[in-house]
Amino acid sequence: MCFYYSINNKKPDDILKSGLVSKDKLAKLPKKLVVNGFERPVMPVISNENPHDIEYYQWGFVPSSVKGKANADDFTKRFNTLNAKSETATESQAFGNSIDSQRCLVLASGFFEWQHTKNQKTPYYISLTSDNLFAFAGIWDSWIDEEGQRHYTYSILTTQANELMSRIHNTKKRMPIILPSDQLSVWLSTQINKSNAFRFLNELPYPDLKAHTIRPFLSKQALELGDELLNAYDYSSLQKPRNDDGKQLSLGF
């Protein structure tokens, strides 16, 4: 899964290789250390309808069949559409049409996941070994409110975790699909459609990723740390709690 990601640098080499958007446009990306999907943020994407520009869509897919704000709000409360499983998205009533003709690139610098042990959830920050800006494979749709205004939304496609992510996200064993730089324009093109989307995604190479543990990052106090929030944090150096007999309890570190 991927419910939190980050845009914290603008090293654009991989995105520029696609020839889609200019360096000047990438330089204007907002810096946001933690993009929290549950806050339904509006974030930068590159869509197949406007592949040479950066647009701002709301994270949390709402299909065009939903009409009106009240129904859209109800939909997002009932369904978590921050992610879409690549294995089943083509057959989904909600996602199928978008896989066919409404795809996008979701721009990011890294993402967050937790490793579960018996007594602990340890947060990790994961990014490319190159530290480059990259793009998740995304799909989009839009719905219209009562005033006729159109609202654009997106979801990030996920797949089975690779070896690194299986060790980190060791409960669900899922990960977001990160597109190689030479496949960014292909994902937005007419070469991909509903019939071959899963095969295309399934045959993509896994990206070269690195990961390190970070301090818990979702509190207001943590967010006030700024860039320091993403620094490596060594949990093994913490003083561990003790039993009544004075022996340390293992927290699975």
PDB file of C-alpha atoms in Angstrom:
ATOM      1  CA  MET A   1       0.000   0.000   0.000  1.00  0.00           C
ATOM      2  CA  CYS A   2       1.007   3.634  -0.192  1.00  0.00           C
ATOM      3  CA  PHE A   3      -0.917   6.106   1.928  1.00  0.00           C
ATOM      4  CA  TYR A   4       1.938   8.539   2.626  1.00  0.00           C
ATOM      5  CA  TYR A   5       4.611   9.899   0.330  1.00  0.00           C
ATOM      6  CA  SER A   6       6.937  12.892   0.107  1.00  0.00           C
ATOM      7  CA  ILE A   7       8.048  15.604  -2.289  1.00  0.00           C
ATOM      8  CA  ASN A   8      11.193  16.904  -0.619  1.00  0.00           C
ATOM      9  CA  ASN A   9      13.658  17.432  -3.449  1.00  0.00           C
ATOM     10  CA  LYS A  10      13.521  18.471  -7.078  1.00  0.00           C
ATOM     11  CA  LYS A  11      16.369  16.434  -8.574  1.00  0.00           C
ATOM     12  CA  PRO A  12      14.589  15.994 -11.894  1.00  0.00           C
ATOM     13  CA  ASP A  13      16.976  13.929 -14.034  1.00  0.00           C
ATOM     14  CA  ASP A  14      14.739  10.867 -14.443  1.00  0.00           C
ATOM     15  CA  ILE A  15      11.597  12.883 -15.192  1.00  0.00           C
ATOM     16  CA  LEU A  16      13.446  15.071 -17.695  1.00  0.00           C
ATOM     17  CA  LYS A  17      14.610  11.987 -19.609  1.00  0.00           C
ATOM     18  CA  SER A  18      10.973  11.366 -20.544  1.00  0.00           C
ATOM     19  CA  GLY A  19      10.823  14.659 -22.439  1.00  0.00           C
ATOM     20  CA  LEU A  20       7.386  15.363 -20.979  1.00  0.00           C
ATOM     21  CA  VAL A  21       7.763  18.490 -18.864  1.00  0.00           C
ATOM     22  CA  SER A  22      10.454  21.135 -18.614  1.00  0.00           C
ATOM     23  CA  LYS A  23      12.996  21.636 -15.855  1.00  0.00           C
ATOM     24  CA  ASP A  24      11.428  25.030 -15.086  1.00  0.00           C
ATOM     25  CA  LYS A  25       8.039  23.435 -14.425  1.00  0.00           C
ATOM     26  CA  LEU A  26       9.550  20.746 -12.207  1.00  0.00           C
ATOM     27  CA  ALA A  27      11.422  23.413 -10.248  1.00  0.00           C
ATOM     28  CA  LYS A  28       8.069  24.931  -9.260  1.00  0.00           C
ATOM     29  CA  LEU A  29       6.829  21.772  -7.551  1.00  0.00           C
ATOM     30  CA  PRO A  30       5.735  22.406  -3.965  1.00  0.00           C
ATOM     31  CA  LYS A  31       7.859  20.941  -1.204  1.00  0.00           C
ATOM     32  CA  LYS A  32       5.802  18.755   1.107  1.00  0.00           C
ATOM     33  CA  LEU A  33       7.651  16.444   3.483  1.00  0.00           C
ATOM     34  CA  VAL A  34       4.636  14.257   4.263  1.00  0.00           C
ATOM     35  CA  VAL A  35       1.748  13.908   1.838  1.00  0.00           C
ATOM     36  CA  ASN A  36      -0.983  12.292   3.941  1.00  0.00           C
ATOM     37  CA  GLY A  37      -3.566  10.607   1.742  1.00  0.00           C
ATOM     38  CA  PHE A  38      -6.183  10.600   4.491  1.00  0.00           C
ATOM     39  CA  GLU A  39      -6.183  14.402   4.374  1.00  0.00           C
ATOM     40  CA  ARG A  40      -7.262  14.196   0.705  1.00  0.00           C
ATOM     41  CA  PRO A  41      -4.548  16.616  -0.462  1.00  0.00           C
ATOM     42  CA  VAL A  42      -4.350  18.206  -3.904  1.00  0.00           C
ATOM     43  CA  MET A  43      -0.994  17.199  -5.388  1.00  0.00           C
ATOM     44  CA  PRO A  44       0.979  17.481  -8.668  1.00  0.00           C
ATOM     45  CA  VAL A  45       0.439  14.934 -11.438  1.00  0.00           C
ATOM     46  CA  ILE A  46       1.106  14.676 -15.164  1.00  0.00           C
ATOM     47  CA  SER A  47      -1.932  13.332 -17.006  1.00  0.00           C
ATOM     48  CA  ASN A  48      -2.274  11.678 -20.386  1.00  0.00           C
ATOM     49  CA  GLU A  49      -4.664  14.471 -21.421  1.00  0.00           C
ATOM     50  CA  ASN A  50      -2.038  17.172 -20.813  1.00  0.00           C
ATOM     51  CA  PRO A  51       1.324  15.349 -20.794  1.00  0.00           C
ATOM     52  CA  HIS A  52       3.523  18.432 -21.116  1.00  0.00           C
ATOM     53  CA  ASP A  53       2.253  20.243 -18.057  1.00  0.00           C
ATOM     54  CA  ILE A  54       1.880  19.661 -14.320  1.00  0.00           C
ATOM     55  CA  GLU A  55      -1.655  19.706 -12.950  1.00  0.00           C
ATOM     56  CA  TYR A  56      -3.053  19.398  -9.433  1.00  0.00           C
ATOM     57  CA  TYR A  57      -5.507  16.609  -8.650  1.00  0.00           C
ATOM     58  CA  GLN A  58      -6.946  15.418  -5.347  1.00  0.00           C
ATOM     59  CA  TRP A  59      -5.579  12.156  -3.958  1.00  0.00           C
ATOM     60  CA  GLY A  60      -8.396   9.670  -3.457  1.00  0.00           C
ATOM     61  CA  PHE A  61     -10.059   8.412  -6.621  1.00  0.00           C
ATOM     62  CA  VAL A  62     -13.726   9.307  -7.152  1.00  0.00           C
ATOM     63  CA  PRO A  63     -15.303   7.873 -10.341  1.00  0.00           C
ATOM     64  CA  SER A  64     -17.272  10.023 -12.754  1.00  0.00           C
ATOM     65  CA  SER A  65     -20.418   8.044 -11.917  1.00  0.00           C
ATOM     66  CA  VAL A  66     -20.535   9.909  -8.585  1.00  0.00           C
ATOM     67  CA  LYS A  67     -22.592  13.081  -8.882  1.00  0.00           C
ATOM     68  CA  GLY A  68     -22.565  15.976  -6.423  1.00  0.00           C
ATOM     69  CA  LYS A  69     -20.417  16.899  -3.425  1.00  0.00           C
ATOM     70  CA  ALA A  70     -22.497  15.021  -0.863  1.00  0.00           C
ATOM     71  CA  ASN A  71     -22.225  11.799  -2.848  1.00  0.00           C
ATOM     72  CA  ALA A  72     -18.497  12.342  -3.433  1.00  0.00           C
ATOM     73  CA  ASP A  73     -17.930  12.864   0.303  1.00  0.00           C
ATOM     74  CA  ASP A  74     -19.958   9.754   1.076  1.00  0.00           C
ATOM     75  CA  PHE A  75     -17.963   7.751  -1.474  1.00  0.00           C
ATOM     76  CA  THR A  76     -14.618   8.703   0.059  1.00  0.00           C
ATOM     77  CA  LYS A  77     -15.876   7.804   3.547  1.00  0.00           C
ATOM     78  CA  ARG A  78     -17.086   4.391   2.401  1.00  0.00           C
ATOM     79  CA  PHE A  79     -14.199   3.458   0.110  1.00  0.00           C
ATOM     80  CA  ASN A  80     -10.432   3.841   0.428  1.00  0.00           C
ATOM     81  CA  THR A  81      -9.331   4.594  -3.136  1.00  0.00           C
ATOM     82  CA  LEU A  82      -5.923   6.094  -2.373  1.00  0.00           C
ATOM     83  CA  ASN A  83      -4.522   2.947  -4.005  1.00  0.00           C
ATOM     84  CA  ALA A  84      -5.705   0.589  -6.727  1.00  0.00           C
ATOM     85  CA  LYS A  85      -4.410  -2.996  -6.991  1.00  0.00           C
ATOM     86  CA  SER A  86      -2.858  -3.429 -10.421  1.00  0.00           C
ATOM     87  CA  GLU A  87      -3.836  -7.112 -10.487  1.00  0.00           C
ATOM     88  CA  THR A  88      -7.557  -6.343 -10.328  1.00  0.00           C
ATOM     89  CA  ALA A  89      -7.908  -2.717 -11.461  1.00  0.00           C
ATOM     90  CA  THR A  90      -8.691  -3.587 -15.072  1.00  0.00           C
ATOM     91  CA  GLU A  91     -11.739  -5.579 -13.943  1.00  0.00           C
ATOM     92  CA  SER A  92     -12.879  -3.008 -11.400  1.00  0.00           C
ATOM     93  CA  GLN A  93     -16.121  -1.165 -12.031  1.00  0.00           C
ATOM     94  CA  ALA A  94     -14.576   1.957 -10.510  1.00  0.00           C
ATOM     95  CA  PHE A  95     -11.061   1.792 -11.969  1.00  0.00           C
ATOM     96  CA  GLY A  96     -11.478  -0.057 -15.266  1.00  0.00           C
ATOM     97  CA  ASN A  97     -12.280   2.891 -17.514  1.00  0.00           C
ATOM     98  CA  SER A  98      -9.420   4.939 -16.103  1.00  0.00           C
ATOM     99  CA  ILE A  99      -6.905   2.149 -16.667  1.00  0.00           C
ATOM    100  CA  ASP A 100      -8.037   2.183 -20.285  1.00  0.00           C
ATOM    101  CA  SER A 101      -7.778   5.885 -21.035  1.00  0.00           C
ATOM    102  CA  GLN A 102      -7.159   8.066 -17.953  1.00  0.00           C
ATOM    103  CA  ARG A 103      -3.658   7.476 -16.628  1.00  0.00           C
ATOM    104  CA  CYS A 104      -1.238   9.787 -14.881  1.00  0.00           C
ATOM    105  CA  LEU A 105       2.178  10.136 -13.289  1.00  0.00           C
ATOM    106  CA  VAL A 106       2.151  10.964  -9.572  1.00  0.00           C
ATOM    107  CA  LEU A 107       5.339  12.885  -8.762  1.00  0.00           C
ATOM    108  CA  ALA A 108       7.240  11.997  -5.583  1.00  0.00           C
ATOM    109  CA  SER A 109      10.661  11.908  -3.926  1.00  0.00           C
ATOM    110  CA  GLY A 110       9.970   8.985  -1.590  1.00  0.00           C
ATOM    111  CA  PHE A 111       7.299   7.192   0.404  1.00  0.00           C
ATOM    112  CA  PHE A 112       6.671   5.834   3.881  1.00  0.00           C
ATOM    113  CA  GLU A 113       5.841   2.406   5.240  1.00  0.00           C
ATOM    114  CA  TRP A 114       5.885   0.583   8.576  1.00  0.00           C
ATOM    115  CA  GLN A 115       7.575  -2.656   9.577  1.00  0.00           C
ATOM    116  CA  HIS A 116       5.584  -4.649  12.121  1.00  0.00           C
ATOM    117  CA  THR A 117       7.249  -6.656  14.851  1.00  0.00           C
ATOM    118  CA  LYS A 118       5.639  -8.244  17.887  1.00  0.00           C
ATOM    119  CA  ASN A 119       5.569  -5.086  19.980  1.00  0.00           C
ATOM    120  CA  GLN A 120       6.448  -2.312  17.593  1.00  0.00           C
ATOM    121  CA  LYS A 121       5.580  -0.513  14.350  1.00  0.00           C
ATOM    122  CA  THR A 122       8.746   1.038  12.952  1.00  0.00           C
ATOM    123  CA  PRO A 123       8.429   3.703  10.232  1.00  0.00           C
ATOM    124  CA  TYR A 124      10.701   3.668   7.181  1.00  0.00           C
ATOM    125  CA  TYR A 125      11.406   6.209   4.493  1.00  0.00           C
ATOM    126  CA  ILE A 126      11.985   4.683   1.052  1.00  0.00           C
ATOM    127  CA  SER A 127      13.451   6.456  -1.971  1.00  0.00           C
ATOM    128  CA  LEU A 128      15.447   5.774  -5.131  1.00  0.00           C
ATOM    129  CA  THR A 129      19.140   5.028  -4.605  1.00  0.00           C
ATOM    130  CA  SER A 130      19.785   7.893  -7.045  1.00  0.00           C
ATOM    131  CA  ASP A 131      17.721  10.298  -4.890  1.00  0.00           C
ATOM    132  CA  ASN A 132      15.928  11.384  -8.071  1.00  0.00           C
ATOM    133  CA  LEU A 133      12.386  12.617  -8.300  1.00  0.00           C
ATOM    134  CA  PHE A 134      10.240   9.799  -9.699  1.00  0.00           C
ATOM    135  CA  ALA A 135       6.677   8.976 -10.691  1.00  0.00           C
ATOM    136  CA  PHE A 136       4.184   6.440  -9.380  1.00  0.00           C
ATOM    137  CA  ALA A 137       1.869   4.857 -11.936  1.00  0.00           C
ATOM    138  CA  GLY A 138      -1.474   6.539 -11.388  1.00  0.00           C
ATOM    139  CA  ILE A 139      -4.998   6.642 -12.753  1.00  0.00           C
ATOM    140  CA  TRP A 140      -7.433   9.550 -12.616  1.00  0.00           C
ATOM    141  CA  ASP A 141     -11.069  10.452 -13.023  1.00  0.00           C
ATOM    142  CA  SER A 142     -13.287  13.460 -12.406  1.00  0.00           C
ATOM    143  CA  TRP A 143     -16.699  14.157 -10.925  1.00  0.00           C
ATOM    144  CA  ILE A 144     -18.992  17.173 -11.236  1.00  0.00           C
ATOM    145  CA  ASP A 145     -20.522  19.058  -8.319  1.00  0.00           C
ATOM    146  CA  GLU A 146     -23.905  20.795  -8.121  1.00  0.00           C
ATOM    147  CA  GLU A 147     -22.498  24.025  -9.601  1.00  0.00           C
ATOM    148  CA  GLY A 148     -21.110  22.198 -12.623  1.00  0.00           C
ATOM    149  CA  GLN A 149     -17.502  22.401 -11.444  1.00  0.00           C
ATOM    150  CA  ARG A 150     -15.333  19.420 -12.350  1.00  0.00           C
ATOM    151  CA  HIS A 151     -13.093  17.870  -9.666  1.00  0.00           C
ATOM    152  CA  TYR A 152     -10.106  15.732 -10.667  1.00  0.00           C
ATOM    153  CA  THR A 153      -8.923  12.860  -8.467  1.00  0.00           C
ATOM    154  CA  TYR A 154      -6.270  10.130  -8.666  1.00  0.00           C
ATOM    155  CA  SER A 155      -5.165   6.803  -7.235  1.00  0.00           C
ATOM    156  CA  ILE A 156      -1.721   5.168  -7.054  1.00  0.00           C
ATOM    157  CA  LEU A 157      -1.395   1.662  -8.479  1.00  0.00           C
ATOM    158  CA  THR A 158       0.228  -0.986  -6.284  1.00  0.00           C
ATOM    159  CA  THR A 159       1.808  -4.384  -6.847  1.00  0.00           C
ATOM    160  CA  GLN A 160       3.377  -7.233  -4.900  1.00  0.00           C
ATOM    161  CA  ALA A 161       6.345  -6.086  -2.838  1.00  0.00           C
ATOM    162  CA  ASN A 162       9.885  -6.761  -3.987  1.00  0.00           C
ATOM    163  CA  GLU A 163      12.457  -8.292  -1.619  1.00  0.00           C
ATOM    164  CA  LEU A 164      13.262  -5.032   0.159  1.00  0.00           C
ATOM    165  CA  MET A 165       9.653  -3.979   0.573  1.00  0.00           C
ATOM    166  CA  SER A 166       8.613  -7.458   1.712  1.00  0.00           C
ATOM    167  CA  ARG A 167      10.925  -7.049   4.682  1.00  0.00           C
ATOM    168  CA  ILE A 168       9.644  -3.564   5.471  1.00  0.00           C
ATOM    169  CA  HIS A 169       5.927  -3.839   4.666  1.00  0.00           C
ATOM    170  CA  ASN A 170       5.894  -7.319   6.142  1.00  0.00           C
ATOM    171  CA  THR A 171       2.140  -7.562   6.765  1.00  0.00           C
ATOM    172  CA  LYS A 172       0.465  -6.648   3.464  1.00  0.00           C
ATOM    173  CA  LYS A 173       3.637  -7.098   1.360  1.00  0.00           C
ATOM    174  CA  ARG A 174       2.559  -4.517  -1.189  1.00  0.00           C
ATOM    175  CA  MET A 175       4.317  -1.518  -2.740  1.00  0.00           C
ATOM    176  CA  PRO A 176       3.456   1.361  -5.089  1.00  0.00           C
ATOM    177  CA  ILE A 177       4.456   0.962  -8.732  1.00  0.00           C
ATOM    178  CA  ILE A 178       7.356   3.256  -9.583  1.00  0.00           C
ATOM    179  CA  LEU A 179       7.749   3.723 -13.318  1.00  0.00           C
ATOM    180  CA  PRO A 180      11.233   3.636 -14.888  1.00  0.00           C
ATOM    181  CA  SER A 181      12.157   6.882 -16.607  1.00  0.00           C
ATOM    182  CA  ASP A 182      12.022   5.282 -20.064  1.00  0.00           C
ATOM    183  CA  GLN A 183       8.438   4.135 -19.458  1.00  0.00           C
ATOM    184  CA  LEU A 184       6.891   7.378 -18.259  1.00  0.00           C
ATOM    185  CA  SER A 185       5.718   8.532 -21.669  1.00  0.00           C
ATOM    186  CA  VAL A 186       4.642   4.986 -22.564  1.00  0.00           C
ATOM    187  CA  TRP A 187       2.314   4.876 -19.535  1.00  0.00           C
ATOM    188  CA  LEU A 188       0.611   8.030 -20.771  1.00  0.00           C
ATOM    189  CA  SER A 189       0.416   6.913 -24.395  1.00  0.00           C
ATOM    190  CA  THR A 190      -2.149   5.012 -26.439  1.00  0.00           C
ATOM    191  CA  GLN A 191       0.212   2.019 -26.386  1.00  0.00           C
ATOM    192  CA  ILE A 192      -1.351   1.114 -23.044  1.00  0.00           C
ATOM    193  CA  ASN A 193      -5.005   0.170 -22.762  1.00  0.00           C
ATOM    194  CA  LYS A 194      -7.242  -1.931 -20.574  1.00  0.00           C
ATOM    195  CA  SER A 195      -6.291  -5.173 -22.293  1.00  0.00           C
ATOM    196  CA  ASN A 196      -2.528  -4.878 -21.865  1.00  0.00           C
ATOM    197  CA  ALA A 197      -2.128  -2.634 -18.809  1.00  0.00           C
ATOM    198  CA  PHE A 198      -1.581  -5.445 -16.301  1.00  0.00           C
ATOM    199  CA  ARG A 199       0.969  -7.195 -18.513  1.00  0.00           C
ATOM    200  CA  PHE A 200       2.830  -3.908 -18.985  1.00  0.00           C
ATOM    201  CA  LEU A 201       2.898  -3.198 -15.250  1.00  0.00           C
ATOM    202  CA  ASN A 202       3.772  -6.776 -14.349  1.00  0.00           C
ATOM    203  CA  GLU A 203       6.788  -6.759 -16.667  1.00  0.00           C
ATOM    204  CA  LEU A 204       8.283  -3.526 -15.311  1.00  0.00           C
ATOM    205  CA  PRO A 205      11.627  -3.915 -13.526  1.00  0.00           C
ATOM    206  CA  TYR A 206      11.674  -3.164  -9.824  1.00  0.00           C
ATOM    207  CA  PRO A 207      13.357   0.160  -9.086  1.00  0.00           C
ATOM    208  CA  ASP A 208      16.626   0.473  -7.191  1.00  0.00           C
ATOM    209  CA  LEU A 209      15.437   1.523  -3.748  1.00  0.00           C
ATOM    210  CA  LYS A 210      17.042   2.381  -0.443  1.00  0.00           C
ATOM    211  CA  ALA A 211      15.340   2.622   2.936  1.00  0.00           C
ATOM    212  CA  HIS A 212      16.087   3.710   6.476  1.00  0.00           C
ATOM    213  CA  THR A 213      14.175   3.951   9.717  1.00  0.00           C
ATOM    214  CA  ILE A 214      12.903   7.387  10.714  1.00  0.00           C
ATOM    215  CA  ARG A 215      11.270   8.732  13.830  1.00  0.00           C
ATOM    216  CA  PRO A 216       7.440   8.597  14.059  1.00  0.00           C
ATOM    217  CA  PHE A 217       6.389  11.293  11.631  1.00  0.00           C
ATOM    218  CA  LEU A 218       2.647  11.899  11.834  1.00  0.00           C
ATOM    219  CA  SER A 219       2.416  14.093  14.921  1.00  0.00           C
ATOM    220  CA  LYS A 220       2.325  17.873  14.721  1.00  0.00           C
ATOM    221  CA  GLN A 221       5.544  18.023  16.761  1.00  0.00           C
ATOM    222  CA  ALA A 222       7.331  15.697  14.325  1.00  0.00           C
ATOM    223  CA  LEU A 223       6.264  17.721  11.294  1.00  0.00           C
ATOM    224  CA  GLU A 224       7.734  20.826  12.915  1.00  0.00           C
ATOM    225  CA  LEU A 225      11.185  19.223  12.631  1.00  0.00           C
ATOM    226  CA  GLY A 226      11.332  20.071   8.938  1.00  0.00           C
ATOM    227  CA  ASP A 227      13.902  18.218   6.826  1.00  0.00           C
ATOM    228  CA  GLU A 228      15.306  16.568   9.949  1.00  0.00           C
ATOM    229  CA  LEU A 229      12.169  14.444  10.018  1.00  0.00           C
ATOM    230  CA  LEU A 230      13.540  12.297   7.193  1.00  0.00           C
ATOM    231  CA  ASN A 231      16.925  11.681   8.821  1.00  0.00           C
ATOM    232  CA  ALA A 232      17.853   8.133   9.751  1.00  0.00           C
ATOM    233  CA  TYR A 233      16.730   7.292  13.295  1.00  0.00           C
ATOM    234  CA  ASP A 234      18.339   4.424  15.212  1.00  0.00           C
ATOM    235  CA  TYR A 235      15.740   2.627  17.326  1.00  0.00           C
ATOM    236  CA  SER A 236      18.253   0.127  18.683  1.00  0.00           C
ATOM    237  CA  SER A 237      19.951   2.882  20.668  1.00  0.00           C
ATOM    238  CA  LEU A 238      16.802   3.667  22.645  1.00  0.00           C
ATOM    239  CA  GLN A 239      16.565   2.645  26.275  1.00  0.00           C
ATOM    240  CA  LYS A 240      14.303  -0.391  26.321  1.00  0.00           C
ATOM    241  CA  PRO A 241      11.679  -0.936  29.037  1.00  0.00           C
ATOM    242  CA  ARG A 242      12.426  -3.466  31.769  1.00  0.00           C
ATOM    243  CA  ASN A 243      10.554  -6.222  33.567  1.00  0.00           C
ATOM    244  CA  ASP A 244       9.994  -6.030  37.296  1.00  0.00           C
ATOM    245  CA  ASP A 245      13.172  -8.102  37.772  1.00  0.00           C
ATOM    246  CA  GLY A 246      15.206  -5.475  35.938  1.00  0.00           C
ATOM    247  CA  LYS A 247      15.723  -7.435  32.706  1.00  0.00           C
ATOM    248  CA  GLN A 248      15.177  -5.575  29.447  1.00  0.00           C
ATOM    249  CA  LEU A 249      12.151  -6.450  27.373  1.00  0.00           C
ATOM    250  CA  SER A 250      12.785  -7.212  23.708  1.00  0.00           C
ATOM    251  CA  LEU A 251      10.926  -4.953  21.303  1.00  0.00           C
ATOM    252  CA  GLY A 252      11.984  -6.943  18.267  1.00  0.00           C
ATOM    253  CA  PHE A 253      14.761  -4.584  17.131  1.00  0.00           C
TER     254      PHE A 253
END
